[in-house]
């Protein structure tokens, strides 16, 4: 039995025979092209470009059908790459100047970019090079008139093992009997991983040499929860994992009865449980949870992977659809938090080449700089407020001045719409995310001016502990149970309650089963949870005893060390 540790890219467990996808090493020879044949070579390259565009159209149709519009945007990224001067200008330039074959010119251009990507510190950007290769490989296969390796030969349900999988490869997995996949390369934030999660295919990536160690037909266990791959598992391991898989299926079934059931603790305290919505594509899933509304609608997806910002009409349509679907429950729509790791291609002045993007022009800072974008979004949100219960939330607020400036634009947008004849609700609440330490420290002042607050633990933890939330090197320091985090959360709850307002948490802590009792014990009133964990968290809430948890939290607040706090929480869980 061999156990290899990789990176969990998509959760779930799969057990079955391996199907190893042979490494598609494409050998590209340099061929000199005589001057008289250069024009023909250029034409051949243009033909391959056109064929690749047709491939992308076909892939887009497929993604649209399988995963919906938002994921189809990935194809737009590939189209942008295909239209990039690196491909459209640099390759023909090489063919002309160096008098070489198109394959060689293309591989040379790709190599230059590869080297640039490899030097990047940021994992998110390094991963984007796979999109470039995906496009490059499609082009090469047309030039070489090669078929891409097919999975059509996979007869029995299998676990796919490959050196690397490109996002486009991921699309055919389910229809080809693939239970899950493991790859030598890749990271958690690659498009391949994101697509695998959407398609609910378990996956482990970054295994370095799994594709050499596994042979087709070997029995493999893929543990997408822990990021483990077990080759030739012992009968005991197979039995244990079969048991785990059965239990997780049973648990999912038993959670089903909690849809629509009240989120009330075992000692009778009602907890409001809302859902986080990351894109309109998840709206059906979210409404089917029958929760208490949407506590965070992240609107960034509307602004990413495109070169022009969405207009008022486009946005109003989306927000109205969401407000209507949830009515009479409220929807908290957050103005776009672009910047940080959510890079837009809108060509805005600002968040380019920032040394510290998470400390840079992000969220409300960017939108106050480009106040036309903020106004357009606020108008679109306000238009939706006619059709349901809408709240507006500002991300990354660090000073009162930002809230005041945004409110001025908000009031202008309200006045404009009313002058245009729209009858808006009497009050559309305007609130802030508390996710920067300065907002937590200055909370009493913010509470005088903000209609509500919501704690973004993801960023609050990163800024409190000075730990970049996407940097693997410091991931071990990113600690939701750090005593400083606990104390700050406690302070926020106390101050907010003193002002007679409710405390919502909408960061990932609400979706961490161990952290939920802690938040309840701290006195948090509303949990906004990721759809995937919603029913599980409700089950935990229904098992909580608030008085007991308050006592435990009082103890935890005196602990100077997160290990002690974790142990205390584990004891509570074991009871
Ligand atoms: C947070 O920071 O906790 C949060 C909910 O916002 P995001 O994850 O979108 O930055
Ligand atoms: Mg945040």
XYZ file of C-alpha atoms and ligand atoms in Angstrom:
586
model
C 0.000 0.000 0.000
C 1.434 3.365 -1.012
C 0.002 6.606 0.347
C 0.829 9.861 -1.442
C -0.118 13.254 -0.104
C -1.223 15.918 -2.535
C -3.562 18.881 -2.521
C -7.287 18.409 -2.195
C -8.812 20.077 -5.273
C -12.375 18.772 -5.006
C -13.895 16.880 -2.059
C -15.338 13.367 -2.045
C -14.043 9.814 -1.993
C -13.595 7.524 -4.984
C -12.410 3.928 -5.062
C -11.716 1.993 -8.232
C -9.236 0.910 -10.879
C -6.860 3.516 -12.252
C -6.851 4.652 -15.851
C -3.517 6.271 -16.558
C -3.561 8.842 -19.312
C -0.217 8.539 -21.043
C 1.772 11.704 -21.063
C 1.159 13.464 -24.323
C 4.711 14.523 -25.021
C 4.507 16.395 -28.263
C 7.839 16.538 -30.031
C 8.224 19.654 -32.040
C 10.992 19.861 -34.571
C 12.316 23.012 -36.037
C 11.812 22.948 -39.778
C 13.249 25.672 -41.955
C 10.699 27.149 -44.311
C 11.997 28.486 -47.619
C 11.115 32.107 -48.311
C 8.679 31.143 -51.061
C 6.689 28.981 -48.633
C 6.417 31.470 -45.763
C 3.041 32.758 -46.990
C 1.696 29.200 -47.104
C 2.986 28.586 -43.554
C 1.245 31.710 -42.321
C -1.956 30.527 -43.968
C -1.610 27.130 -42.277
C -1.263 28.898 -38.917
C -4.354 31.026 -39.583
C -6.266 27.856 -40.473
C -5.282 26.319 -37.117
C -6.373 29.509 -35.341
C -9.781 29.331 -36.990
C -10.148 25.637 -36.176
C -9.283 26.403 -32.540
C -11.938 29.124 -32.427
C -14.421 26.529 -33.669
C -13.244 24.142 -30.906
C -13.895 26.827 -28.335
C -17.399 27.430 -29.686
C -18.127 23.722 -29.325
C -16.605 23.637 -25.808
C -18.665 26.669 -24.837
C -21.881 25.006 -25.934
C -20.942 22.015 -23.834
C -20.089 24.005 -20.687
C -23.281 26.041 -21.078
C -25.317 22.878 -21.172
C -23.521 21.165 -18.298
C -22.623 23.960 -15.913
C -24.342 27.142 -17.030
C -23.373 30.590 -18.135
C -20.929 31.525 -15.416
C -18.593 28.641 -16.075
C -18.860 29.275 -19.795
C -16.923 32.470 -19.050
C -13.867 30.243 -18.741
C -14.114 29.817 -22.500
C -14.060 33.615 -22.851
C -10.722 33.550 -21.033
C -9.480 31.046 -23.616
C -10.789 33.214 -26.450
C -8.946 36.192 -24.995
C -5.749 34.132 -24.948
C -6.322 33.046 -28.539
C -6.718 36.694 -29.546
C -3.690 37.799 -27.570
C -0.935 39.429 -29.653
C 1.371 36.752 -28.269
C -0.471 34.281 -30.474
C -1.838 36.450 -33.270
C 1.232 38.684 -33.789
C 4.270 37.090 -32.177
C 3.924 33.686 -33.833
C 3.509 35.043 -37.420
C 6.409 37.424 -36.703
C 8.632 34.465 -35.809
C 7.493 32.503 -38.868
C 8.409 35.462 -41.090
C 11.596 36.552 -39.341
C 13.083 33.157 -38.491
C 11.576 31.291 -41.475
C 10.460 28.408 -39.316
C 7.431 26.140 -39.187
C 4.351 27.362 -37.325
C 4.557 24.633 -34.613
C 8.070 25.657 -33.694
C 7.251 29.377 -33.724
C 4.259 28.744 -31.482
C 6.180 26.576 -29.029
C 8.908 29.221 -28.791
C 6.383 31.950 -28.008
C 4.654 29.773 -25.407
C 7.972 28.988 -23.757
C 8.758 32.676 -23.269
C 5.462 33.162 -21.462
C 5.866 29.941 -19.498
C 9.099 31.215 -18.054
C 7.470 34.476 -17.059
C 4.586 32.623 -15.362
C 6.953 30.284 -13.542
C 8.682 33.174 -11.855
C 5.419 34.423 -10.384
C 5.097 34.175 -6.640
C 1.358 34.132 -6.653
C -0.127 30.660 -6.981
C -3.326 31.990 -8.535
C -1.402 33.552 -11.401
C 0.983 30.629 -11.789
C -2.056 28.410 -12.244
C -3.368 30.589 -15.060
C -0.592 29.280 -17.287
C -2.546 26.035 -17.628
C -5.206 27.993 -19.479
C -2.530 29.258 -21.830
C -1.283 25.706 -22.441
C -4.777 24.448 -22.956
C -5.165 26.895 -25.822
C -1.612 26.261 -27.080
C -2.207 22.519 -27.139
C -5.421 22.852 -29.077
C -3.606 24.977 -31.639
C -0.724 22.513 -31.882
C -3.040 19.563 -32.302
C -4.593 21.313 -35.301
C -1.200 22.134 -36.760
C 0.010 18.572 -36.238
C -3.373 17.178 -37.236
C -3.382 15.084 -34.071
C -6.431 13.970 -32.194
C -6.409 14.826 -28.506
C -6.078 11.708 -26.331
C -9.525 10.354 -25.777
C -11.127 8.812 -22.724
C -13.601 6.907 -24.852
C -11.667 3.729 -24.096
C -12.484 3.809 -20.384
C -14.959 0.969 -20.046
C -15.372 0.457 -16.261
C -15.834 3.312 -13.764
C -12.231 4.400 -13.109
C -10.007 6.934 -11.451
C -8.162 9.013 -13.996
C -4.447 9.486 -13.349
C -2.591 12.053 -15.437
C 0.495 14.217 -15.417
C -1.775 17.229 -15.817
C -5.344 17.852 -16.846
C -6.339 20.970 -18.665
C -9.636 22.641 -17.900
C -11.061 21.477 -21.221
C -10.179 17.846 -20.390
C -12.301 18.060 -17.255
C -15.498 18.575 -19.210
C -15.703 15.045 -20.586
C -14.984 13.163 -17.392
C -18.445 12.290 -16.159
C -19.718 10.975 -19.458
C -16.586 8.826 -19.733
C -16.956 6.742 -16.591
C -14.489 8.773 -14.538
C -15.130 8.652 -10.768
C -12.417 11.142 -9.846
C -8.996 12.253 -10.976
C -5.485 12.673 -9.635
C -2.731 14.675 -11.277
C 0.973 15.286 -10.720
C 0.645 19.005 -11.342
C -1.916 21.645 -10.491
C -3.152 23.614 -7.506
C -6.300 24.269 -5.564
C -7.235 27.431 -7.385
C -6.748 26.204 -10.956
C -9.732 26.271 -13.286
C -9.434 22.499 -13.481
C -10.034 22.303 -9.714
C -12.887 24.802 -9.847
C -14.623 22.867 -12.627
C -14.142 19.586 -10.745
C -15.834 21.087 -7.688
C -18.753 22.341 -9.765
C -19.179 18.948 -11.368
C -18.772 17.262 -7.967
C -15.918 15.060 -9.152
C -13.451 14.263 -6.333
C -9.902 15.282 -7.200
C -6.413 15.396 -5.722
C -3.724 17.380 -7.528
C -0.069 18.334 -7.018
C 1.063 14.725 -6.416
C 4.385 15.214 -8.262
C 4.916 11.673 -9.648
C 1.651 9.749 -9.193
C 1.319 9.189 -12.933
C 4.599 7.208 -12.894
C 3.764 5.209 -9.792
C 0.293 4.083 -10.834
C -0.414 1.625 -13.659
C -3.703 1.294 -15.470
C -5.798 -1.273 -13.593
C -4.186 -0.687 -10.163
C -6.738 -0.214 -7.413
C -6.649 3.333 -6.115
C -8.406 5.180 -3.320
C -8.797 8.907 -3.871
C -9.507 10.855 -0.705
C -10.503 14.327 -1.850
C -11.165 15.428 1.727
C -7.603 14.885 2.958
C -5.840 15.239 -0.401
C -4.580 11.633 -0.279
C -4.119 8.944 -2.888
C -3.652 5.327 -1.821
C -2.235 2.923 -4.387
C -2.743 -0.844 -3.878
C -4.783 -0.256 -0.712
C -4.977 -3.046 1.851
C -8.393 -4.759 2.163
C -8.759 -2.966 5.524
C -8.182 0.437 3.908
C -10.723 -0.327 1.170
C -13.222 -1.389 3.820
C -12.595 1.736 5.881
C -13.011 4.032 2.893
C -16.103 2.168 1.653
C -17.491 2.767 5.149
C -16.583 6.464 5.022
C -18.172 6.840 1.609
C -21.349 5.076 2.728
C -21.552 7.193 5.865
C -21.132 10.420 3.968
C -23.915 9.357 1.554
C -26.138 8.395 4.502
C -25.361 11.647 6.237
C -26.303 13.589 3.120
C -29.604 11.736 2.991
C -30.348 12.360 6.653
C -29.562 16.069 6.231
C -32.259 16.273 3.593
C -34.986 16.376 6.235
C -33.497 19.606 7.598
C -34.497 21.544 4.489
C -36.984 24.131 5.695
C -36.716 22.945 9.329
C -36.154 25.761 11.853
C -32.596 26.549 12.937
C -33.295 26.424 16.667
C -30.724 25.289 19.217
C -31.413 22.354 21.541
C -32.236 24.866 24.291
C -34.657 26.849 22.177
C -32.654 29.812 20.778
C -33.508 30.768 17.206
C -30.472 31.348 14.993
C -31.052 33.023 11.636
C -29.339 31.047 8.922
C -28.866 32.687 5.550
C -26.856 31.519 2.557
C -23.920 32.957 0.621
C -24.528 33.278 -3.107
C -21.468 33.498 -5.365
C -23.205 33.556 -8.722
C -26.692 33.459 -10.178
C -25.965 29.899 -11.277
C -26.332 28.766 -7.662
C -29.670 30.502 -7.146
C -31.740 27.327 -7.569
C -29.577 25.441 -5.088
C -29.869 28.318 -2.636
C -33.659 28.688 -2.818
C -34.020 24.906 -2.493
C -32.319 25.138 0.924
C -35.363 27.085 2.158
C -33.221 29.253 4.410
C -33.745 32.700 5.906
C -32.470 34.670 2.915
C -29.114 35.514 1.353
C -26.631 37.007 3.804
C -23.980 37.715 1.181
C -24.406 37.954 -2.560
C -20.885 38.254 -3.936
C -21.347 40.170 -7.170
C -17.725 40.048 -8.335
C -18.408 37.264 -10.809
C -20.342 39.764 -12.925
C -17.190 41.845 -13.362
C -14.554 39.156 -13.951
C -13.359 37.538 -17.181
C -14.611 40.385 -19.319
C -13.152 43.547 -20.702
C -16.117 45.883 -20.163
C -18.028 46.339 -16.917
C -21.609 45.071 -16.807
C -24.127 47.854 -17.431
C -27.016 48.885 -15.215
C -29.593 46.867 -17.179
C -27.598 43.663 -17.044
C -26.994 44.036 -13.322
C -30.551 45.117 -12.476
C -31.854 42.006 -14.214
C -29.659 39.704 -12.106
C -30.360 41.449 -8.780
C -34.097 41.561 -9.508
C -34.142 37.859 -10.279
C -32.433 37.131 -6.945
C -34.608 39.547 -4.926
C -37.773 38.060 -6.431
C -36.660 34.476 -5.887
C -35.984 35.065 -2.189
C -38.872 37.437 -1.382
C -40.089 37.873 1.395
C -36.704 36.845 2.803
C -33.954 39.465 2.560
C -31.006 39.508 0.181
C -27.797 41.313 1.118
C -26.149 42.402 -2.112
C -22.519 43.370 -1.722
C -21.023 45.893 -4.113
C -18.242 44.256 -6.089
C -15.087 43.446 -4.165
C -12.684 43.459 -7.089
C -8.922 43.503 -6.482
C -6.828 41.253 -4.242
C -6.953 37.836 -5.924
C -10.075 38.779 -7.891
C -8.466 40.477 -10.800
C -10.569 42.149 -13.350
C -9.655 42.574 -16.973
C -11.672 45.751 -17.127
C -8.520 47.726 -17.736
C -9.210 50.003 -14.775
C -6.491 52.324 -13.722
C -5.115 50.998 -10.457
C -4.922 47.343 -9.527
C -2.157 46.351 -11.888
C 1.298 45.265 -10.841
C 0.560 45.905 -7.191
C 3.228 44.425 -4.926
C 0.614 43.717 -2.242
C -2.741 43.362 -3.980
C -4.583 42.359 -0.789
C -3.455 45.641 0.745
C -4.105 47.496 -2.460
C -6.895 49.034 -4.452
C -9.595 46.538 -3.610
C -13.317 46.583 -2.800
C -14.779 49.941 -1.844
C -11.411 51.632 -2.406
C -11.476 50.724 -6.089
C -15.143 51.624 -6.475
C -14.715 55.015 -4.825
C -11.867 55.682 -7.240
C -14.185 54.661 -10.097
C -17.370 56.084 -8.649
C -19.230 55.670 -11.951
C -19.002 51.899 -11.460
C -20.257 52.227 -7.880
C -23.153 54.463 -8.914
C -24.166 52.084 -11.720
C -24.132 49.129 -9.374
C -26.047 50.966 -6.637
C -28.700 52.071 -9.154
C -29.059 48.495 -10.365
C -29.391 47.204 -6.787
C -31.915 49.900 -5.895
C -33.997 49.008 -8.935
C -34.108 45.435 -7.654
C -35.201 46.645 -4.209
C -38.648 47.321 -5.690
C -39.071 43.555 -6.198
C -37.963 42.149 -2.861
C -36.226 42.879 0.410
C -32.819 44.183 -0.561
C -29.926 45.309 1.644
C -26.729 46.853 0.273
C -23.353 45.998 1.772
C -19.947 47.618 1.214
C -16.781 45.488 1.250
C -13.362 46.394 2.653
C -14.433 49.503 4.545
C -11.559 50.765 6.681
C -12.611 54.303 7.574
C -15.792 56.239 8.245
C -14.998 58.515 5.352
C -15.364 55.608 2.937
C -18.788 54.771 4.302
C -19.802 58.435 4.134
C -18.587 58.840 0.547
C -20.353 55.671 -0.528
C -23.543 56.788 1.235
C -23.469 60.082 -0.653
C -23.367 58.195 -3.949
C -26.090 55.846 -2.651
C -28.369 58.800 -1.811
C -27.659 60.364 -5.216
C -28.617 57.101 -6.916
C -31.842 56.968 -4.864
C -32.722 60.570 -5.763
C -32.002 60.024 -9.447
C -34.202 56.953 -9.622
C -37.014 58.674 -7.769
C -36.754 61.647 -10.132
C -37.064 59.133 -12.958
C -40.375 58.046 -11.458
C -39.378 54.887 -9.604
C -41.077 54.309 -6.287
C -38.375 52.918 -4.027
C -38.972 51.317 -0.617
C -38.855 53.807 2.267
C -35.592 52.418 3.509
C -32.998 50.291 1.787
C -30.474 49.450 4.515
C -26.824 50.232 3.745
C -24.333 48.239 5.794
C -20.673 47.336 5.880
C -18.488 44.276 6.041
C -16.353 44.265 9.160
C -13.283 42.613 7.713
C -10.487 45.093 8.306
C -9.197 45.465 11.890
C -9.690 49.243 11.841
C -13.439 48.737 11.261
C -13.575 46.323 14.200
C -11.728 48.757 16.450
C -13.815 51.738 15.391
C -17.034 49.757 15.394
C -18.998 51.977 17.792
C -18.561 54.893 15.404
C -19.452 52.752 12.381
C -22.590 51.499 14.097
C -23.864 55.075 14.329
C -23.759 55.375 10.560
C -24.115 51.877 9.119
C -27.557 50.265 9.118
C -26.071 46.844 9.736
C -22.757 45.029 9.892
C -21.557 41.618 8.786
C -18.264 40.083 9.846
C -16.066 38.822 7.013
C -13.849 36.429 8.908
C -11.878 35.440 5.816
C -10.323 38.855 5.472
C -10.516 39.813 9.127
C -8.276 36.846 9.979
C -5.855 37.581 7.139
C -5.455 41.223 8.181
C -5.409 40.583 11.928
C -2.732 37.924 11.675
C -0.923 39.416 8.665
C -1.318 36.132 6.799
C -2.042 36.285 3.070
C -5.097 34.072 2.688
C -3.937 32.458 -0.561
C -0.226 32.034 0.195
C 0.607 28.344 0.781
C 3.832 29.267 2.591
C 1.950 30.855 5.489
C -1.214 28.764 5.325
C -0.312 27.118 8.655
C -0.444 30.547 10.291
C -3.955 31.296 9.021
C -5.750 30.388 12.218
C -9.461 31.088 12.892
C -8.916 29.836 16.458
C -6.140 32.290 17.235
C -6.940 33.888 20.614
C -6.623 37.333 19.047
C -9.303 36.448 16.504
C -11.579 35.243 19.293
C -11.112 38.390 21.314
C -11.797 40.637 18.356
C -14.950 38.673 17.476
C -16.107 38.918 21.082
C -15.528 42.681 21.043
C -17.542 43.068 17.819
C -20.472 41.065 19.215
C -20.551 43.025 22.488
C -20.322 46.438 20.847
C -22.927 45.630 18.201
C -25.391 44.268 20.769
C -24.890 47.371 22.887
C -26.097 49.342 19.882
C -29.163 47.146 19.672
C -28.097 45.621 16.378
C -27.672 42.008 15.259
C -24.369 40.369 14.420
C -24.005 38.423 11.196
C -20.950 36.418 10.209
C -20.588 35.630 6.507
C -16.967 34.373 6.233
C -15.994 30.716 5.898
C -15.961 30.262 9.686
C -19.735 29.804 9.487
C -19.157 26.769 7.297
C -16.529 25.149 9.510
C -18.372 22.609 11.694
C -15.928 23.126 14.581
C -16.242 26.915 14.541
C -20.048 27.042 14.521
C -20.505 26.314 18.280
C -17.873 28.945 18.971
C -19.795 31.577 16.993
C -23.065 30.605 18.690
C -21.380 30.779 22.107
C -20.002 34.223 21.238
C -23.565 35.406 20.667
C -23.595 35.705 16.859
C -27.217 36.097 15.701
C -27.033 35.313 11.988
C -24.827 32.832 10.158
C -24.466 33.183 6.407
C -23.234 29.834 5.167
C -21.967 28.396 1.862
C -24.728 26.381 0.184
C -22.755 23.157 0.311
C -22.433 23.219 4.103
C -25.815 24.784 4.895
C -27.735 21.706 6.071
C -24.741 20.320 7.917
C -24.344 23.606 9.824
C -28.058 23.626 10.597
C -27.686 20.179 12.108
C -24.857 21.462 14.302
C -26.857 24.527 15.353
C -29.780 22.301 16.351
C -27.443 20.330 18.600
C -26.017 23.430 20.341
C -26.826 24.438 23.909
C -26.266 28.174 24.102
C -25.779 28.456 27.853
C -23.194 25.684 27.867
C -21.409 27.262 24.890
C -21.319 30.669 26.548
C -19.466 29.077 29.462
C -17.020 27.364 27.088
C -16.396 30.590 25.176
C -15.756 32.475 28.431
C -13.079 29.870 29.158
C -11.683 30.015 25.607
C -11.356 33.784 25.842
C -8.912 33.336 28.704
C -6.760 30.883 26.757
C -3.593 32.344 25.240
C -3.037 29.547 22.750
C -5.117 28.300 19.806
C -4.257 24.620 20.453
C -5.926 24.896 23.842
C -8.960 26.486 22.213
C -9.119 23.747 19.600
C -8.949 21.079 22.312
C -11.784 22.742 24.172
C -13.891 22.797 20.996
C -13.056 19.160 20.253
C -14.249 18.228 23.764
C -17.510 20.061 23.161
C -17.930 18.269 19.830
C -17.325 14.891 21.471
C -20.104 15.388 24.000
C -14.759 37.566 4.086
O -13.755 38.240 3.886
O -14.939 36.852 5.087
C -15.844 37.550 3.082
C -16.998 36.977 3.320
O -15.585 38.140 1.886
P -14.720 37.486 0.698
O -14.407 36.071 1.092
O -15.592 37.592 -0.497
O -13.535 38.372 0.662
Mg -13.768 39.704 2.343
